[in-house]
């Protein structure tokens, strides 16, 4: 398997996106706490590391803070941005943070390696990911069938975008060894990698997608921002963003987990009853500084349906995730995995409204 992690942050700093410095963006880096993210002076402290905090697919984590729902739920939350979900997962399993904001499929990959973590609330019904290719390749690269010998951008090796990229290639006759997957994270670094032709195609989310389409840098070959698109690409419902935690923590801190889930269920309901413009108004300005608030809002409006209205894990979702991972991942393929141990609906079903 050919894969490497490319560090392109220094290049991204010169990209004219109008953002105030790369090292201090909302997404952050390893161990970079988001300013003001600790929302309560009372209640047990919980640190949650999110694999791309300013991506729209992870919006509920910050929105819950902005709405004051952590306070109302009685839990003291600190959010930390990390460039890729795989790194956030590693930090959580090492006990450095209590929870991870990332794709549910990581809990399956962990279970395959005899490690135990579980999703306690499902926030996205579909991945919200888009596979883009550089505009100069239009007519040459029309689908993953044309990926042989190509450099493909992912957030990082072992991330969910890495999982999904390998699956799309495998399903289209391209073995992972026939491509070079490069970790370019998201936002500025992803954009820079594409503009400087370090990658031919890459998987990313909003608002980065809209930025690259608007300036003509890229075009879409796979779109998983809708249920129909996800089913076409992946064969079924693919639950994505969730809060997952080590099973040992969940079992020993049920009261804290319940408070967290209360906050997120309330946030998911709030999303359903408000417009994209109202949601954008609640987000920190640096979340849309690179693309502009109007573009950020338009992107959110087009994909607002990705958010899970209830927080309940979609019934057919875990099986789809397992099928995707088992198609290429030797650590998962052929393993007898009890999917009921990779998520729980217990806390969502017991969620109480916030006063």
PDB file of N, CA and C in Angstrom, residues 152-212:
ATOM      1  N   UNK A 152      -4.000  11.095  -4.361  1.00  0.00           N
ATOM      2  CA  UNK A 152      -5.335  11.355  -3.821  1.00  0.00           C
ATOM      3  C   UNK A 152      -5.240  11.983  -2.438  1.00  0.00           C
ATOM      4  N   UNK A 153      -5.914  13.107  -2.257  1.00  0.00           N
ATOM      5  CA  UNK A 153      -5.894  13.808  -0.989  1.00  0.00           C
ATOM      6  C   UNK A 153      -6.894  13.233   0.007  1.00  0.00           C
ATOM      7  N   UNK A 154      -6.430  13.023   1.236  1.00  0.00           N
ATOM      8  CA  UNK A 154      -7.267  12.584   2.349  1.00  0.00           C
ATOM      9  C   UNK A 154      -6.894  13.447   3.552  1.00  0.00           C
ATOM     10  N   UNK A 155      -7.669  13.380   4.616  1.00  0.00           N
ATOM     11  CA  UNK A 155      -7.281  14.179   5.772  1.00  0.00           C
ATOM     12  C   UNK A 155      -5.993  13.650   6.383  1.00  0.00           C
ATOM     13  N   UNK A 156      -5.905  12.332   6.541  1.00  0.00           N
ATOM     14  CA  UNK A 156      -4.677  11.716   7.032  1.00  0.00           C
ATOM     15  C   UNK A 156      -4.784  10.208   6.833  1.00  0.00           C
ATOM     16  N   UNK A 157      -3.655   9.543   6.853  1.00  0.00           N
ATOM     17  CA  UNK A 157      -3.639   8.090   6.711  1.00  0.00           C
ATOM     18  C   UNK A 157      -4.367   7.469   7.905  1.00  0.00           C
ATOM     19  N   UNK A 158      -5.314   6.577   7.624  1.00  0.00           N
ATOM     20  CA  UNK A 158      -6.094   5.942   8.678  1.00  0.00           C
ATOM     21  C   UNK A 158      -7.349   6.698   9.044  1.00  0.00           C
ATOM     22  N   UNK A 159      -7.603   7.812   8.381  1.00  0.00           N
ATOM     23  CA  UNK A 159      -8.814   8.598   8.641  1.00  0.00           C
ATOM     24  C   UNK A 159     -10.004   7.999   7.897  1.00  0.00           C
ATOM     25  N   UNK A 160     -11.180   8.511   8.185  1.00  0.00           N
ATOM     26  CA  UNK A 160     -12.369   8.027   7.480  1.00  0.00           C
ATOM     27  C   UNK A 160     -12.315   8.374   6.001  1.00  0.00           C
ATOM     28  N   UNK A 161     -11.725   9.509   5.650  1.00  0.00           N
ATOM     29  CA  UNK A 161     -11.583   9.820   4.228  1.00  0.00           C
ATOM     30  C   UNK A 161     -10.631   8.836   3.558  1.00  0.00           C
ATOM     31  N   UNK A 162      -9.666   8.334   4.315  1.00  0.00           N
ATOM     32  CA  UNK A 162      -8.784   7.294   3.798  1.00  0.00           C
ATOM     33  C   UNK A 162      -9.580   6.008   3.566  1.00  0.00           C
ATOM     34  N   UNK A 163     -10.421   5.632   4.549  1.00  0.00           N
ATOM     35  CA  UNK A 163     -11.274   4.449   4.409  1.00  0.00           C
ATOM     36  C   UNK A 163     -12.148   4.567   3.155  1.00  0.00           C
ATOM     37  N   UNK A 164     -12.834   5.705   3.044  1.00  0.00           N
ATOM     38  CA  UNK A 164     -13.792   5.881   1.952  1.00  0.00           C
ATOM     39  C   UNK A 164     -13.097   5.947   0.597  1.00  0.00           C
ATOM     40  N   UNK A 165     -11.935   6.585   0.556  1.00  0.00           N
ATOM     41  CA  UNK A 165     -11.184   6.675  -0.698  1.00  0.00           C
ATOM     42  C   UNK A 165     -10.754   5.290  -1.176  1.00  0.00           C
ATOM     43  N   UNK A 166     -10.227   4.491  -0.260  1.00  0.00           N
ATOM     44  CA  UNK A 166      -9.816   3.145  -0.631  1.00  0.00           C
ATOM     45  C   UNK A 166     -11.006   2.311  -1.106  1.00  0.00           C
ATOM     46  N   UNK A 167     -12.153   2.484  -0.453  1.00  0.00           N
ATOM     47  CA  UNK A 167     -13.341   1.729  -0.843  1.00  0.00           C
ATOM     48  C   UNK A 167     -13.797   2.128  -2.250  1.00  0.00           C
ATOM     49  N   UNK A 168     -13.852   3.429  -2.519  1.00  0.00           N
ATOM     50  CA  UNK A 168     -14.297   3.878  -3.837  1.00  0.00           C
ATOM     51  C   UNK A 168     -13.373   3.338  -4.928  1.00  0.00           C
ATOM     52  N   UNK A 169     -12.080   3.340  -4.644  1.00  0.00           N
ATOM     53  CA  UNK A 169     -11.153   2.781  -5.619  1.00  0.00           C
ATOM     54  C   UNK A 169     -11.360   1.293  -5.811  1.00  0.00           C
ATOM     55  N   UNK A 170     -11.467   0.562  -4.711  1.00  0.00           N
ATOM     56  CA  UNK A 170     -11.650  -0.896  -4.776  1.00  0.00           C
ATOM     57  C   UNK A 170     -12.895  -1.262  -5.562  1.00  0.00           C
ATOM     58  N   UNK A 171     -13.985  -0.533  -5.313  1.00  0.00           N
ATOM     59  CA  UNK A 171     -15.245  -0.805  -6.012  1.00  0.00           C
ATOM     60  C   UNK A 171     -15.169  -0.500  -7.501  1.00  0.00           C
ATOM     61  N   UNK A 172     -14.169   0.281  -7.867  1.00  0.00           N
ATOM     62  CA  UNK A 172     -14.021   0.654  -9.283  1.00  0.00           C
ATOM     63  C   UNK A 172     -12.786   0.016  -9.917  1.00  0.00           C
ATOM     64  N   UNK A 173     -12.320  -1.077  -9.284  1.00  0.00           N
ATOM     65  CA  UNK A 173     -11.238  -1.840  -9.879  1.00  0.00           C
ATOM     66  C   UNK A 173      -9.840  -1.301  -9.638  1.00  0.00           C
ATOM     67  N   UNK A 174      -9.706  -0.366  -8.706  1.00  0.00           N
ATOM     68  CA  UNK A 174      -8.397   0.213  -8.407  1.00  0.00           C
ATOM     69  C   UNK A 174      -7.961  -0.228  -7.017  1.00  0.00           C
ATOM     70  N   UNK A 175      -6.910  -1.025  -6.958  1.00  0.00           N
ATOM     71  CA  UNK A 175      -6.382  -1.460  -5.672  1.00  0.00           C
ATOM     72  C   UNK A 175      -5.717  -0.264  -4.980  1.00  0.00           C
ATOM     73  N   UNK A 176      -5.818  -0.175  -3.649  1.00  0.00           N
ATOM     74  CA  UNK A 176      -5.175   0.938  -2.935  1.00  0.00           C
ATOM     75  C   UNK A 176      -3.692   1.096  -3.252  1.00  0.00           C
ATOM     76  N   UNK A 177      -3.011  -0.019  -3.582  1.00  0.00           N
ATOM     77  CA  UNK A 177      -1.581   0.051  -3.892  1.00  0.00           C
ATOM     78  C   UNK A 177      -1.298   0.770  -5.210  1.00  0.00           C
ATOM     79  N   UNK A 178      -2.356   0.976  -6.007  1.00  0.00           N
ATOM     80  CA  UNK A 178      -2.178   1.633  -7.302  1.00  0.00           C
ATOM     81  C   UNK A 178      -2.315   3.146  -7.224  1.00  0.00           C
ATOM     82  N   UNK A 179      -2.561   3.661  -6.038  1.00  0.00           N
ATOM     83  CA  UNK A 179      -2.661   5.107  -5.844  1.00  0.00           C
ATOM     84  C   UNK A 179      -1.725   5.530  -4.711  1.00  0.00           C
ATOM     85  N   UNK A 180      -1.475   6.813  -4.628  1.00  0.00           N
ATOM     86  CA  UNK A 180      -0.724   7.382  -3.515  1.00  0.00           C
ATOM     87  C   UNK A 180      -1.667   8.302  -2.747  1.00  0.00           C
ATOM     88  N   UNK A 181      -1.978   7.943  -1.527  1.00  0.00           N
ATOM     89  CA  UNK A 181      -2.889   8.744  -0.700  1.00  0.00           C
ATOM     90  C   UNK A 181      -2.070   9.676   0.178  1.00  0.00           C
ATOM     91  N   UNK A 182      -2.419  10.937   0.158  1.00  0.00           N
ATOM     92  CA  UNK A 182      -1.617  11.965   0.822  1.00  0.00           C
ATOM     93  C   UNK A 182      -2.463  12.706   1.846  1.00  0.00           C
ATOM     94  N   UNK A 183      -2.003  12.776   3.074  1.00  0.00           N
ATOM     95  CA  UNK A 183      -2.724  13.492   4.114  1.00  0.00           C
ATOM     96  C   UNK A 183      -2.553  14.992   3.984  1.00  0.00           C
ATOM     97  N   UNK A 184      -3.628  15.683   3.640  1.00  0.00           N
ATOM     98  CA  UNK A 184      -3.580  17.140   3.457  1.00  0.00           C
ATOM     99  C   UNK A 184      -4.603  17.862   4.341  1.00  0.00           C
ATOM    100  N   UNK A 185      -5.191  17.134   5.285  1.00  0.00           N
ATOM    101  CA  UNK A 185      -6.186  17.690   6.198  1.00  0.00           C
ATOM    102  C   UNK A 185      -7.337  18.325   5.417  1.00  0.00           C
ATOM    103  N   UNK A 186      -7.739  19.545   5.758  1.00  0.00           N
ATOM    104  CA  UNK A 186      -8.901  20.161   5.115  1.00  0.00           C
ATOM    105  C   UNK A 186      -8.699  21.669   5.055  1.00  0.00           C
ATOM    106  N   UNK A 187      -9.680  22.360   4.486  1.00  0.00           N
ATOM    107  CA  UNK A 187      -9.603  23.811   4.448  1.00  0.00           C
ATOM    108  C   UNK A 187      -8.397  24.307   3.673  1.00  0.00           C
ATOM    109  N   UNK A 188      -7.635  25.229   4.283  1.00  0.00           N
ATOM    110  CA  UNK A 188      -6.502  25.867   3.612  1.00  0.00           C
ATOM    111  C   UNK A 188      -5.505  24.873   3.042  1.00  0.00           C
ATOM    112  N   UNK A 189      -5.171  23.856   3.823  1.00  0.00           N
ATOM    113  CA  UNK A 189      -4.140  22.918   3.382  1.00  0.00           C
ATOM    114  C   UNK A 189      -4.610  22.055   2.215  1.00  0.00           C
ATOM    115  N   UNK A 190      -5.867  21.668   2.241  1.00  0.00           N
ATOM    116  CA  UNK A 190      -6.434  20.901   1.131  1.00  0.00           C
ATOM    117  C   UNK A 190      -6.444  21.755  -0.135  1.00  0.00           C
ATOM    118  N   UNK A 191      -6.910  22.979   0.002  1.00  0.00           N
ATOM    119  CA  UNK A 191      -6.980  23.894  -1.145  1.00  0.00           C
ATOM    120  C   UNK A 191      -5.595  24.120  -1.738  1.00  0.00           C
ATOM    121  N   UNK A 192      -4.611  24.368  -0.879  1.00  0.00           N
ATOM    122  CA  UNK A 192      -3.247  24.605  -1.353  1.00  0.00           C
ATOM    123  C   UNK A 192      -2.692  23.387  -2.081  1.00  0.00           C
ATOM    124  N   UNK A 193      -2.954  22.201  -1.535  1.00  0.00           N
ATOM    125  CA  UNK A 193      -2.455  20.976  -2.163  1.00  0.00           C
ATOM    126  C   UNK A 193      -3.019  20.805  -3.560  1.00  0.00           C
ATOM    127  N   UNK A 194      -4.281  21.177  -3.741  1.00  0.00           N
ATOM    128  CA  UNK A 194      -4.898  21.055  -5.065  1.00  0.00           C
ATOM    129  C   UNK A 194      -4.396  22.153  -5.998  1.00  0.00           C
ATOM    130  N   UNK A 195      -4.297  23.363  -5.502  1.00  0.00           N
ATOM    131  CA  UNK A 195      -3.838  24.470  -6.346  1.00  0.00           C
ATOM    132  C   UNK A 195      -2.394  24.287  -6.798  1.00  0.00           C
ATOM    133  N   UNK A 196      -1.578  23.679  -5.944  1.00  0.00           N
ATOM    134  CA  UNK A 196      -0.169  23.472  -6.277  1.00  0.00           C
ATOM    135  C   UNK A 196       0.089  22.091  -6.898  1.00  0.00           C
ATOM    136  N   UNK A 197      -1.002  21.408  -7.247  1.00  0.00           N
ATOM    137  CA  UNK A 197      -0.954  20.123  -7.946  1.00  0.00           C
ATOM    138  C   UNK A 197      -0.195  19.049  -7.173  1.00  0.00           C
ATOM    139  N   UNK A 198      -0.264  19.116  -5.858  1.00  0.00           N
ATOM    140  CA  UNK A 198       0.296  18.045  -5.044  1.00  0.00           C
ATOM    141  C   UNK A 198      -0.640  16.845  -5.016  1.00  0.00           C
ATOM    142  N   UNK A 199      -1.931  17.102  -5.274  1.00  0.00           N
ATOM    143  CA  UNK A 199      -2.910  16.028  -5.387  1.00  0.00           C
ATOM    144  C   UNK A 199      -3.684  16.200  -6.687  1.00  0.00           C
ATOM    145  N   UNK A 200      -4.125  15.085  -7.233  1.00  0.00           N
ATOM    146  CA  UNK A 200      -4.950  15.120  -8.442  1.00  0.00           C
ATOM    147  C   UNK A 200      -6.423  15.214  -8.086  1.00  0.00           C
ATOM    148  N   UNK A 201      -6.809  14.425  -7.092  1.00  0.00           N
ATOM    149  CA  UNK A 201      -8.179  14.420  -6.590  1.00  0.00           C
ATOM    150  C   UNK A 201      -8.109  14.365  -5.069  1.00  0.00           C
ATOM    151  N   UNK A 202      -9.221  14.636  -4.408  1.00  0.00           N
ATOM    152  CA  UNK A 202      -9.208  14.568  -2.957  1.00  0.00           C
ATOM    153  C   UNK A 202     -10.602  14.592  -2.387  1.00  0.00           C
ATOM    154  N   UNK A 203     -10.720  14.076  -1.167  1.00  0.00           N
ATOM    155  CA  UNK A 203     -12.010  14.008  -0.495  1.00  0.00           C
ATOM    156  C   UNK A 203     -12.065  15.044   0.618  1.00  0.00           C
ATOM    157  N   UNK A 204     -13.108  15.869   0.578  1.00  0.00           N
ATOM    158  CA  UNK A 204     -13.263  16.907   1.591  1.00  0.00           C
ATOM    159  C   UNK A 204     -14.737  17.256   1.748  1.00  0.00           C
ATOM    160  N   UNK A 205     -15.007  18.237   2.592  1.00  0.00           N
ATOM    161  CA  UNK A 205     -16.379  18.598   2.928  1.00  0.00           C
ATOM    162  C   UNK A 205     -16.588  20.103   2.775  1.00  0.00           C
ATOM    163  N   UNK A 206     -17.809  20.532   3.094  1.00  0.00           N
ATOM    164  CA  UNK A 206     -18.116  21.957   3.109  1.00  0.00           C
ATOM    165  C   UNK A 206     -17.515  22.610   4.350  1.00  0.00           C
ATOM    166  N   UNK A 207     -17.092  23.887   4.245  1.00  0.00           N
ATOM    167  CA  UNK A 207     -17.272  24.792   3.101  1.00  0.00           C
ATOM    168  C   UNK A 207     -16.157  24.747   2.057  1.00  0.00           C
ATOM    169  N   UNK A 208     -15.176  23.848   2.236  1.00  0.00           N
ATOM    170  CA  UNK A 208     -14.065  23.761   1.282  1.00  0.00           C
ATOM    171  C   UNK A 208     -14.559  23.427  -0.117  1.00  0.00           C
ATOM    172  N   UNK A 209     -15.553  22.543  -0.210  1.00  0.00           N
ATOM    173  CA  UNK A 209     -16.083  22.139  -1.520  1.00  0.00           C
ATOM    174  C   UNK A 209     -16.574  23.346  -2.304  1.00  0.00           C
ATOM    175  N   UNK A 210     -17.409  24.155  -1.691  1.00  0.00           N
ATOM    176  CA  UNK A 210     -17.981  25.314  -2.384  1.00  0.00           C
ATOM    177  C   UNK A 210     -16.910  26.301  -2.813  1.00  0.00           C
ATOM    178  N   UNK A 211     -15.887  26.477  -1.999  1.00  0.00           N
ATOM    179  CA  UNK A 211     -14.795  27.388  -2.345  1.00  0.00           C
ATOM    180  C   UNK A 211     -14.090  26.925  -3.611  1.00  0.00           C
ATOM    181  N   UNK A 212     -13.762  25.644  -3.699  1.00  0.00           N
ATOM    182  CA  UNK A 212     -13.031  25.120  -4.852  1.00  0.00           C
ATOM    183  C   UNK A 212     -13.889  25.086  -6.115  1.00  0.00           C
TER     184      UNK A 212
END
